[in-house]
XYZ file of C-alpha atoms in Angstrom:
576
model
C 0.000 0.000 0.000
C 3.106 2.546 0.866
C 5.025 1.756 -2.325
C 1.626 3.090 -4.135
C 2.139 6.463 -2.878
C 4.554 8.138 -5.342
C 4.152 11.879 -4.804
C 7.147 13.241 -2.927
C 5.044 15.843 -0.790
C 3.092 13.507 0.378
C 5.461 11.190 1.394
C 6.727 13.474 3.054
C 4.234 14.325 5.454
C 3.899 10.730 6.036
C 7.125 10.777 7.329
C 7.076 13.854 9.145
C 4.114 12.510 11.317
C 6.123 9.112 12.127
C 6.826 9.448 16.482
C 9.893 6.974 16.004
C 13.098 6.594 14.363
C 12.523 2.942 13.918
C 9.605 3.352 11.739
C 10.836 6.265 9.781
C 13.785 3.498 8.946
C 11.133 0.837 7.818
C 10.041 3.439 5.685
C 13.012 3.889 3.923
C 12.921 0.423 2.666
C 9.800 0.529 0.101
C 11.416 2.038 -2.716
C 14.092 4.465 -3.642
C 11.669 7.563 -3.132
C 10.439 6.642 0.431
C 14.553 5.894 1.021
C 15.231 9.189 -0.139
C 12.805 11.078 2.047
C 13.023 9.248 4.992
C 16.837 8.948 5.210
C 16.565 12.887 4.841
C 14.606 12.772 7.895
C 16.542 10.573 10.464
C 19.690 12.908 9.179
C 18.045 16.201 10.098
C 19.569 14.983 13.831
C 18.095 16.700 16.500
C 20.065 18.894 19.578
C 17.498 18.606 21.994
C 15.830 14.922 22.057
C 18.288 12.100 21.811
C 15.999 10.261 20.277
C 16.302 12.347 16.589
C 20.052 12.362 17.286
C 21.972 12.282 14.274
C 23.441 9.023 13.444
C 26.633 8.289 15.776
C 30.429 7.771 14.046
C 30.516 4.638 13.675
C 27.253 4.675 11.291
C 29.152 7.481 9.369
C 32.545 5.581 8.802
C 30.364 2.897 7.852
C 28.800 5.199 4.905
C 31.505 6.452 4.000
C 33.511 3.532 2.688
C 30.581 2.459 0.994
C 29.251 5.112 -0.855
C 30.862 9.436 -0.831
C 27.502 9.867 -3.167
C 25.015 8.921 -0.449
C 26.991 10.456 2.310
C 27.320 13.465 0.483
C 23.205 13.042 -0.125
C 22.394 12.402 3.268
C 24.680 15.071 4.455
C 23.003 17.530 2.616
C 20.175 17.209 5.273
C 22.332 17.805 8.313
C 20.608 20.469 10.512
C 22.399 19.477 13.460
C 25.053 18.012 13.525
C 26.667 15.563 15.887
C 29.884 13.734 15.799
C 29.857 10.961 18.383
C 29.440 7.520 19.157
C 26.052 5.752 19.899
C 26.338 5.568 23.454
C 28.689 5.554 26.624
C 29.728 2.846 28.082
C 27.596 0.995 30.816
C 29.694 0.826 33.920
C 29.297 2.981 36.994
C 29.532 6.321 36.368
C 31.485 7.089 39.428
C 35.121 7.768 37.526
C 33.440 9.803 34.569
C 36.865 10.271 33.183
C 38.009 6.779 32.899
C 34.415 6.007 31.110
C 34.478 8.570 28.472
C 37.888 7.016 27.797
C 36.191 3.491 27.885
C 33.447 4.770 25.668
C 35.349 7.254 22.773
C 38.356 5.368 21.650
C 36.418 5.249 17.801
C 38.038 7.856 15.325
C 36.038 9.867 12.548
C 37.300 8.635 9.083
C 36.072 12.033 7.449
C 38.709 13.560 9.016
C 41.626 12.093 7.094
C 41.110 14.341 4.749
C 40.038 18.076 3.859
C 37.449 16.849 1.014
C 35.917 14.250 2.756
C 35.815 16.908 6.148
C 33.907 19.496 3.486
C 31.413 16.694 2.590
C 30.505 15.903 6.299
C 30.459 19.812 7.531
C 28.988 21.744 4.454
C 31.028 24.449 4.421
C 30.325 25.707 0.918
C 26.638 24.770 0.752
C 23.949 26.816 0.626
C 22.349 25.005 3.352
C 24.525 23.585 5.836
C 24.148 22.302 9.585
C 23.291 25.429 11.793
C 24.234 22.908 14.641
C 27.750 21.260 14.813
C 28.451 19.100 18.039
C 31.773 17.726 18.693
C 31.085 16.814 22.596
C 34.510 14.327 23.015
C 38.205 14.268 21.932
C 39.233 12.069 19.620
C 42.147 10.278 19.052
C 44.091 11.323 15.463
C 44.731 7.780 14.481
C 46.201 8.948 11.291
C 49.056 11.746 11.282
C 47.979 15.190 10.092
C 44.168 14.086 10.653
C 43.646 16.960 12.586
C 44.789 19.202 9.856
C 41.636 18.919 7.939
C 39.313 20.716 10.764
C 42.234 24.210 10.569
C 39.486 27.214 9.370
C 36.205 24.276 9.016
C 35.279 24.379 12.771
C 33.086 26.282 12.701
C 31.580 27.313 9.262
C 29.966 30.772 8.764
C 26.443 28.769 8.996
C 26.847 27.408 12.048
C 24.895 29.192 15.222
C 25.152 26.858 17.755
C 28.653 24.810 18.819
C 28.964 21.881 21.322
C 32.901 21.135 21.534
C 35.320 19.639 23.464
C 37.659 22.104 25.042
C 40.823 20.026 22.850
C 38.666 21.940 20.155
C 39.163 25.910 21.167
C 42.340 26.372 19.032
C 40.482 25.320 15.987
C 38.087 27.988 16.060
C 40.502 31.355 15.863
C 42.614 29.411 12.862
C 43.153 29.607 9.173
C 43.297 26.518 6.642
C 46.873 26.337 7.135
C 46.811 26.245 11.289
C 47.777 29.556 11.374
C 46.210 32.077 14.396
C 43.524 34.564 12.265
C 44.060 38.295 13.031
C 40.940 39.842 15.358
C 39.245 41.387 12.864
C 39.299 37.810 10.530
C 38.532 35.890 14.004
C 35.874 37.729 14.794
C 34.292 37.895 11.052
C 34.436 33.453 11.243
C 32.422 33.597 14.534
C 30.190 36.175 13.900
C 26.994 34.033 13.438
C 27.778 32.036 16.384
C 25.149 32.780 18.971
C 25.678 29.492 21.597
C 28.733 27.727 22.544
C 28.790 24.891 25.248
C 32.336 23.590 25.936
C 32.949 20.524 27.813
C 36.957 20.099 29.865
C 37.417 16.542 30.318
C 40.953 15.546 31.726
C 43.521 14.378 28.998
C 46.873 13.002 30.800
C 49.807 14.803 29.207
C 47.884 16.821 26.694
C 47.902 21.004 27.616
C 44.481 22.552 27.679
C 43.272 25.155 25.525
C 42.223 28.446 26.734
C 38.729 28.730 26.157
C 38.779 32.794 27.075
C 40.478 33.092 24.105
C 37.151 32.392 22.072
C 34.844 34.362 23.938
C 37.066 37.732 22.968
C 35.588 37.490 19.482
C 31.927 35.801 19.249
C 29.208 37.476 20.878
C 26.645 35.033 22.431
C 23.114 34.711 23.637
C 24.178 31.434 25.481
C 27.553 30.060 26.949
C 27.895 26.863 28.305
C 30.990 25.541 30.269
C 31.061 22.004 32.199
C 34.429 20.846 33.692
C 34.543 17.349 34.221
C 38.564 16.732 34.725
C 39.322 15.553 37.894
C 40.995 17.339 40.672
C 44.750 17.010 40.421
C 44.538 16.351 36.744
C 48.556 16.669 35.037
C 46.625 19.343 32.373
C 46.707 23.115 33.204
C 43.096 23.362 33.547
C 41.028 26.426 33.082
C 41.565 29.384 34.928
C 38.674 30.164 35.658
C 39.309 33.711 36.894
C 40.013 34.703 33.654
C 36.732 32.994 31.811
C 34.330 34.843 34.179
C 36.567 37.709 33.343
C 35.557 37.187 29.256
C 31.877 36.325 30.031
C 31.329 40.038 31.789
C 32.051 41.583 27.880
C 29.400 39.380 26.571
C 26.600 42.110 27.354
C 23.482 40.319 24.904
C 23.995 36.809 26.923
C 20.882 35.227 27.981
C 21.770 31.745 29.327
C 24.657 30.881 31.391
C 25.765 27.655 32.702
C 28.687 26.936 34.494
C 29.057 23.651 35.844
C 32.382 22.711 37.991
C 31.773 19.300 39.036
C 35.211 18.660 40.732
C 36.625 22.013 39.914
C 39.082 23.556 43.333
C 38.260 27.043 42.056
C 35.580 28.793 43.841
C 33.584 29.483 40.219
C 30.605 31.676 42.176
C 33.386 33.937 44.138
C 35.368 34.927 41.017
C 31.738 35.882 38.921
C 30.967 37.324 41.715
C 33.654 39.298 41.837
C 34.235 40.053 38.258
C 30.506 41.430 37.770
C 31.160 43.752 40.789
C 34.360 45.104 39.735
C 32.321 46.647 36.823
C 28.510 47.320 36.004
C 26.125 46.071 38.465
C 24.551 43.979 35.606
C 26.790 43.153 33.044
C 24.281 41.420 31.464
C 20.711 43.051 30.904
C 19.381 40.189 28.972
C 20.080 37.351 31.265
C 16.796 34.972 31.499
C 18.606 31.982 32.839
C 21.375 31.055 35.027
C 22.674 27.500 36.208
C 25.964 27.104 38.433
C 26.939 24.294 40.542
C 28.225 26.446 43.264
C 27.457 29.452 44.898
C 28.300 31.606 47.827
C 27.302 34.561 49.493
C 28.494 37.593 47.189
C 26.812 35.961 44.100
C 23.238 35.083 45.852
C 23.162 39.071 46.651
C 23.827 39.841 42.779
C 20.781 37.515 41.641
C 18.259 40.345 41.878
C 20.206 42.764 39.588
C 19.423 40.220 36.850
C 16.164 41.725 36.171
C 14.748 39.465 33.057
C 15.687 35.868 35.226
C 13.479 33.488 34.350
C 15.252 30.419 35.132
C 17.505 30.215 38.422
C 19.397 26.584 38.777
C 22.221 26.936 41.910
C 23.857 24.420 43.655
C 22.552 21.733 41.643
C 26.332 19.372 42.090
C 27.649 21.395 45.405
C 25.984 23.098 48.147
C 25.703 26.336 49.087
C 29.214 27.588 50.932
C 27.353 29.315 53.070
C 24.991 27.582 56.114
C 22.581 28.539 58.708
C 18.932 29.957 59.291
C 20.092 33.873 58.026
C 21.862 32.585 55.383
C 18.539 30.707 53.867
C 17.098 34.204 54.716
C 19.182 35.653 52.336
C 18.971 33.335 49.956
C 14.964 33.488 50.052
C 15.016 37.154 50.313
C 17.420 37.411 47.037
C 14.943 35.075 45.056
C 11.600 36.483 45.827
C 12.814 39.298 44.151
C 13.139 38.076 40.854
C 9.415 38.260 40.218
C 9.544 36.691 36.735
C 10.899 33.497 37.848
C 9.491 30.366 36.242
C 11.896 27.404 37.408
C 14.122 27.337 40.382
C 16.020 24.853 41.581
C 17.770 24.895 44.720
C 19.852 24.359 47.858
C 18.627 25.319 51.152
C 20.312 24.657 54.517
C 17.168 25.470 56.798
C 13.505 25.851 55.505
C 9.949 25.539 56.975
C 6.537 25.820 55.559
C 6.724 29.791 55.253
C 9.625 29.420 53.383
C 8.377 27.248 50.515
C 5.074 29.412 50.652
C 7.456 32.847 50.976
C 9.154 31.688 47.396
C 6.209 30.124 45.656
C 4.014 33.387 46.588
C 6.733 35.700 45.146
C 6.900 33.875 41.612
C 2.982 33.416 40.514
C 4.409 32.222 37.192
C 6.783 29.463 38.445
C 6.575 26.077 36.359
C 9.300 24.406 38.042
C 10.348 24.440 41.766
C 13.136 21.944 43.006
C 14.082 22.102 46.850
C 17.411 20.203 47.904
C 18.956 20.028 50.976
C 22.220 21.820 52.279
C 23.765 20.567 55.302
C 21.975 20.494 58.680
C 18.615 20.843 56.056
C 15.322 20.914 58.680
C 12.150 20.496 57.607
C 9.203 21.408 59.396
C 5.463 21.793 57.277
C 2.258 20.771 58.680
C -0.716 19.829 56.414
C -2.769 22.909 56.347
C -0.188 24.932 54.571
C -0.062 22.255 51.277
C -3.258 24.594 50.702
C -2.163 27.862 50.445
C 1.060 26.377 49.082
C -0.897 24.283 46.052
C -3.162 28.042 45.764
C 0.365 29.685 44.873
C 1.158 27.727 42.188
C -1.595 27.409 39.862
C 1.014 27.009 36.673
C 3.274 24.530 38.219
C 4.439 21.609 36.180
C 6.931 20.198 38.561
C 7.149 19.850 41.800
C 10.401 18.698 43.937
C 10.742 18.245 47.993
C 14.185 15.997 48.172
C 13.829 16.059 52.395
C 16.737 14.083 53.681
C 14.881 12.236 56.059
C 11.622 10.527 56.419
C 8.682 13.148 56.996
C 5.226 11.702 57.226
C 2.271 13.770 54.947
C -1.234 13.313 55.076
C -3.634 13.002 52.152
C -4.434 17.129 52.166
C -0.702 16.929 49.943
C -2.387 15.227 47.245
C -5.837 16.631 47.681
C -4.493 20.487 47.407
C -2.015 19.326 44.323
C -4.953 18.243 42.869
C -7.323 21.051 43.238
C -4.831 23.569 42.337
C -2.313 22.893 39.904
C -4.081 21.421 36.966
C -0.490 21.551 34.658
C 1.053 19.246 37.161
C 3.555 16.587 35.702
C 5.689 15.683 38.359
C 5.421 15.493 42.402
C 8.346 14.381 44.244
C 8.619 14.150 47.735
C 11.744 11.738 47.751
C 11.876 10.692 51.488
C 8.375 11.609 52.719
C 6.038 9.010 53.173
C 1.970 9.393 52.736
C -1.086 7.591 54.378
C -4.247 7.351 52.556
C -7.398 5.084 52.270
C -10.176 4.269 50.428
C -12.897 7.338 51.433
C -10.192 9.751 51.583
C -9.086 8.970 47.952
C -12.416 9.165 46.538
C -12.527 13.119 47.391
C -9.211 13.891 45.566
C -9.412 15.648 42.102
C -8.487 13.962 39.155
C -4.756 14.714 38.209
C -5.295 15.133 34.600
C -1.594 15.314 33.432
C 0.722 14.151 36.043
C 3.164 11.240 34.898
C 5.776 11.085 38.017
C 5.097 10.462 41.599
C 7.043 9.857 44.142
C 7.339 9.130 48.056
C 9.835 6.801 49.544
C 6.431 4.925 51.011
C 2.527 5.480 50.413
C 0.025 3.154 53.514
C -3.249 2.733 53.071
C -5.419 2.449 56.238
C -7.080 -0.520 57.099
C -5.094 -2.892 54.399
C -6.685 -5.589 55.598
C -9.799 -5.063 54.216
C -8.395 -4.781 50.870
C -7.416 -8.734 50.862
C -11.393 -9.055 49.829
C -11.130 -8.651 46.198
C -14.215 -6.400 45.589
C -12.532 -3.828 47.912
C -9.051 -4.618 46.402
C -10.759 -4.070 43.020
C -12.511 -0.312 43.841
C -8.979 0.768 45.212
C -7.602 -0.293 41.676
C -10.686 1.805 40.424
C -10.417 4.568 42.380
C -6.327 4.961 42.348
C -6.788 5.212 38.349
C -9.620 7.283 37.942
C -6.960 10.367 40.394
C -3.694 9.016 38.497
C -5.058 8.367 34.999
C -1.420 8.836 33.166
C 0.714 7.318 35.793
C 3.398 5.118 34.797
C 5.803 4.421 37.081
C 5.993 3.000 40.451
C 5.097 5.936 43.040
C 7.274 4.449 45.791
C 10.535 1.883 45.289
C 9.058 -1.260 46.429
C 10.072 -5.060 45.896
C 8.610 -7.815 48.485
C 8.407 -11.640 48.171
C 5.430 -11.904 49.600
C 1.750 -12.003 47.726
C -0.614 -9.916 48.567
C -3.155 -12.757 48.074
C -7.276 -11.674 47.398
C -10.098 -13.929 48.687
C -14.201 -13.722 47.763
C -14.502 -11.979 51.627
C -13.229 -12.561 54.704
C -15.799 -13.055 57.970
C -13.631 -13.340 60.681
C -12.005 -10.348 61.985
C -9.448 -11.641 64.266
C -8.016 -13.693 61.223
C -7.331 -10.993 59.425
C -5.705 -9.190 62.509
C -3.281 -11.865 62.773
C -3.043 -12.102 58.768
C -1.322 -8.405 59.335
C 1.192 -9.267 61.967
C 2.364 -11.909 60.131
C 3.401 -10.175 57.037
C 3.823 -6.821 56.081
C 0.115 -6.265 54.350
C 0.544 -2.707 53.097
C 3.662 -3.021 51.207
C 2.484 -6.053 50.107
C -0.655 -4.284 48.588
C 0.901 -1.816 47.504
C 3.567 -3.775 45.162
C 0.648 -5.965 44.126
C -1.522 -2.434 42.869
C 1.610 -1.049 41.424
C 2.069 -4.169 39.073
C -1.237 -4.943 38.961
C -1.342 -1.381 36.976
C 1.374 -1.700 35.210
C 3.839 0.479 36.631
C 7.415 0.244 35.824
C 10.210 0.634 37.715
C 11.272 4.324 37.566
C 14.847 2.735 38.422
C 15.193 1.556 35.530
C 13.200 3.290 33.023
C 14.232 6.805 34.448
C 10.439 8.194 33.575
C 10.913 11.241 35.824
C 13.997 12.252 34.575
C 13.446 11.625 30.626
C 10.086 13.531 31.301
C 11.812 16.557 33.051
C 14.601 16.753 30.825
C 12.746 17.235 27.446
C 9.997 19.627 29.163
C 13.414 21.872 30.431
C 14.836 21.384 27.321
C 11.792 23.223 25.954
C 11.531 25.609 28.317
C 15.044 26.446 27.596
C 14.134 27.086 24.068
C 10.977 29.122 24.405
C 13.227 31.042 26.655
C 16.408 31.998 25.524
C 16.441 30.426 22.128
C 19.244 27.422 22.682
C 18.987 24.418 25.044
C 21.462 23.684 28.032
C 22.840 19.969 26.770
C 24.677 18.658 29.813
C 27.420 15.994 28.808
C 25.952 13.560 30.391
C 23.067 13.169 27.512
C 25.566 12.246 24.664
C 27.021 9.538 27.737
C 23.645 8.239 28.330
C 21.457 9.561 25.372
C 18.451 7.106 26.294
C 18.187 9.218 30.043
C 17.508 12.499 27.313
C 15.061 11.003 24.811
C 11.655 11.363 24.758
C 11.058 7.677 24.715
């Protein structure tokens, strides 16, 4: 019936409709026209969702020896770029150095020479890749392979650029290797708008200095994450200087800097450098994500008058502590009015707290509380209420309480009530009791997909062994969780949580509940019952956040934040 269908446009927008790579693939086995049209499809790539990624190096080596025509055909439809293997390696990812050398010891055979370089980057064509992403180092395996990348990386096309930091000198050179005057530097980057470099450790190779590129682009969105180890042989980046070269860049709107074992105190020195000149160096600034920051820098946040997206302390805590501090911290926030996603550290917080920041930000879509050291909790269940009330556009919702803190059902009932965009509710350590009456008055969470307590009890589980009760729970939990998916609580007992016709004597079922532990057991029996997956191993919450940030990111500042991690473990940043 497809091979029947021989008008190109139409093909097309067969194709364009198709949800999954695999499919688009069958497609391009009916005939030479659907091959044509869908192979231009899965070679678009995609920047943002993993799952459109652009066909890793080893798929491209492979094409290459077979056929320059079709690579230069499919390359044609490059719109973003990326050079990199399928997928990291599977071990721990504890020693993130020694796995990215585990994982990227491949080579890219375009690069043993200039032609074959020109067919996989387009410099010359009228359309080429406004994406290139080079996220790893690789090895030369050939001598002079690295010559044919001099004055390519980047091309004039190009607006966004994901490199290695191995990859800096590259950008300010001619053909020949040689270092381009200013003016000429500045004329080959002056259509780059976002630039996300990655430092991973090299022993016995010296390290670029990425400063050196910032003094002639000027971007909307810079992107720096250091994951060399402490101690590395390298020089690594001084840091000083970078924050130094970011303070010129006056149209920025994102900024991430992410230091995950960096010595340098990366807050104190932007802290600094942005006080040693204009109070707000940058006037555009709608997002912000650092992995550390102290006291100085927290202070500065307001001056950013356009934030829209406020990410601290996300890998280290806060270097400062104690109940003034989180005043400050609070204080500095609430003023950013426009705030739609936060995501942070706090050492100390109570109930007015979390009501104190969500009442500030009535447009917030995202809030993410961690701890900090010494963290204290202390909410009761009346203030859910007014809390839930403040945030009728929330889409996620993040409590990660370091200890076990028991809620009652108002949680879920005010969530329910009040935040119809819901997608996500986290309360990582808090556990919930509910039963059967009380669930029946809770709203019907229309879109949420991730919940999560370390435990949810039901009152009076014994009562639930008679399988017409057992069955209205089942009823009941699905009609208020209609697009759940994953298992709201890590559970995994032995024991069956075995259903009988009814059950007459009541001191039988008494002793039925001290021999075996009846509401775990019910609850691991509803979870598979429904179908829920193990969010351990499918990562649901985290694939669901990340492509909903990604597209926040977008809508806000124009370019996504790609953390490293996502060409390491692409499935954890694909939409299925």
């Amino acid at each position: 019936m497809a091979a029947m269908i021989a008008i190109p446009e139409l093909v097309a927008l067969i194709i364009d409709q198709l949800e999954e790579p695999a499919d688009v693939l069958t497609c391009a086995r009916i005939n030479s026209l659907w091959n044509i049209l869908a192979l231009k499809q899965l070679y678009k790539g995609s920047i943002s969702d993993m799952k459109w990624r652009f066909p890793d190096v080893e798929s491209l080596n492979s094409l290459l020896v077979a056929s320059r025509d079709r690579f230069d055909r499919n390359m044609s439809s490059a719109d973003h770029l990326l050079i990199a293997p399928e997928k990291g390696a599977d071990q721990p990812y504890q020693s993130r150095t020694r796995q990215w050398q585990s994982a990227f010891s491949g080579y890219c055979r375009a690069w043993r020479s200039e032609k074959d370089t020109e067919l996989l980057l387009r410099p010359h064509h009228e359309r080429g890749p406004s994406t290139v992403a080079i996220p790893f180092q690789f090895p030369w395996r050939y001598a002079g392979a690295h010559h044919a990348l001099w004055g390519l990386l980047p091309h004039p096309k190009v607006k966004y650029l994901v490199i290695d930091l191995s990859y800096c000198d590259f950008l300010t050179c001619d053909r020949k290797g040689l270092q381009l005057a200013p003016a000429d530097a500045m004329r080959k980057l002056s259509n780059l708008k976002a630039l996300a470099i990655h430092e991973i450790s090299s022993p016995g190779m010296a390290s670029p200095d990425p400063s050196e590129v910032l003094h002639y682009c000027d971007l909307d969105m810079f992107h720096y994450e250091d994951l060399s180890r402490i101690g590395a042989e390298n020089k690594k980046t001084d840091m000083k200087q970078l924050c130094r070269s970011l303070v010129r860049h006056r149209n920025l709107k994102g900024l991430a800097l992410l230091m995950h074992q960096h010595e340098d105190p990366i807050g104190g020195f932007l802290a600094s450098e942005v006080q040693s000149g204009d109070n707000n160096p940058w006037p555009e600034l709608k997002a912000l994500c650092l992995s550390e920051a102290n006291k100085p820098l927290i202070e500065l946040i307001p001056s950013f008058t356009k934030l829209e997206m406020l990410d601290l302390g996300s890998i280290r805590s806060f270097s400062v502590g104690g109940s003034r501090d989180t005043k400050t911290i609070v204080n500095s926030i609430t003023k950013c009015k426009k705030l739609k996603f936060i995501d942070i550290e706090l050492p100390r917080m109570d109930s007015s707290t979390l009501l104190q920041i969500a009442s500030a930000c009535p447009d917030l879509r995202k809030l993410r509380i961690s701890p900090g050291e010494d963290f204290d909790l202390c909410i009761g269940g009346p203030d859910w209420e007014a809390l839930a009330q403040a945030l009728p556009n929330v889409v996620f919702f993040s409590l990660l309480v370091c200890f076990c803190h028991e809620f009652d059902s108002s949680l879920l009932e005010a969530f329910a009530k009040h935040c119809p965009k819901l997608q996500c509710l986290e309360v990582t350590e808090g556990s919930i009791e509910t039963d059967l009456d009380t669930l029946s008055t809770i709203p019907q969470f229309g879109n949420l997909r991730q919940l999560k307590f370390a435990e949810i009890e039901f009152r009076d589980v014994a009562t639930f062994v008679v399988r017409s009760n057992y069955e209205q729970l089942m009823e009941e939990w699905q009609r208020v969780f209609p697009r759940l998916g994953n298992n709201p609580c890590d559970i995994t007992i032995d024991d069956p949580f075995e259903l009988v016709e009814e059950y007459d004597d009541r001191r039988e079922m008494s002793d039925m509940e001290e021999c075996m532990p009846l509401s775990t057991a019910l609850s691991s029996k509803l979870w598979n019952d429904l179908g829920y997956v193990n969010d351990d191993d499918m990562h649901s919450c985290d694939k669901v956040m990340h492509m909903w940030q990604t597209q926040m990111e977008v809508e806000t500042f124009g370019w996504p934040i790609i953390p490293l991690e996502a060409y390491i473990k692409p499935g954890d940043y694909s939409s299925s």
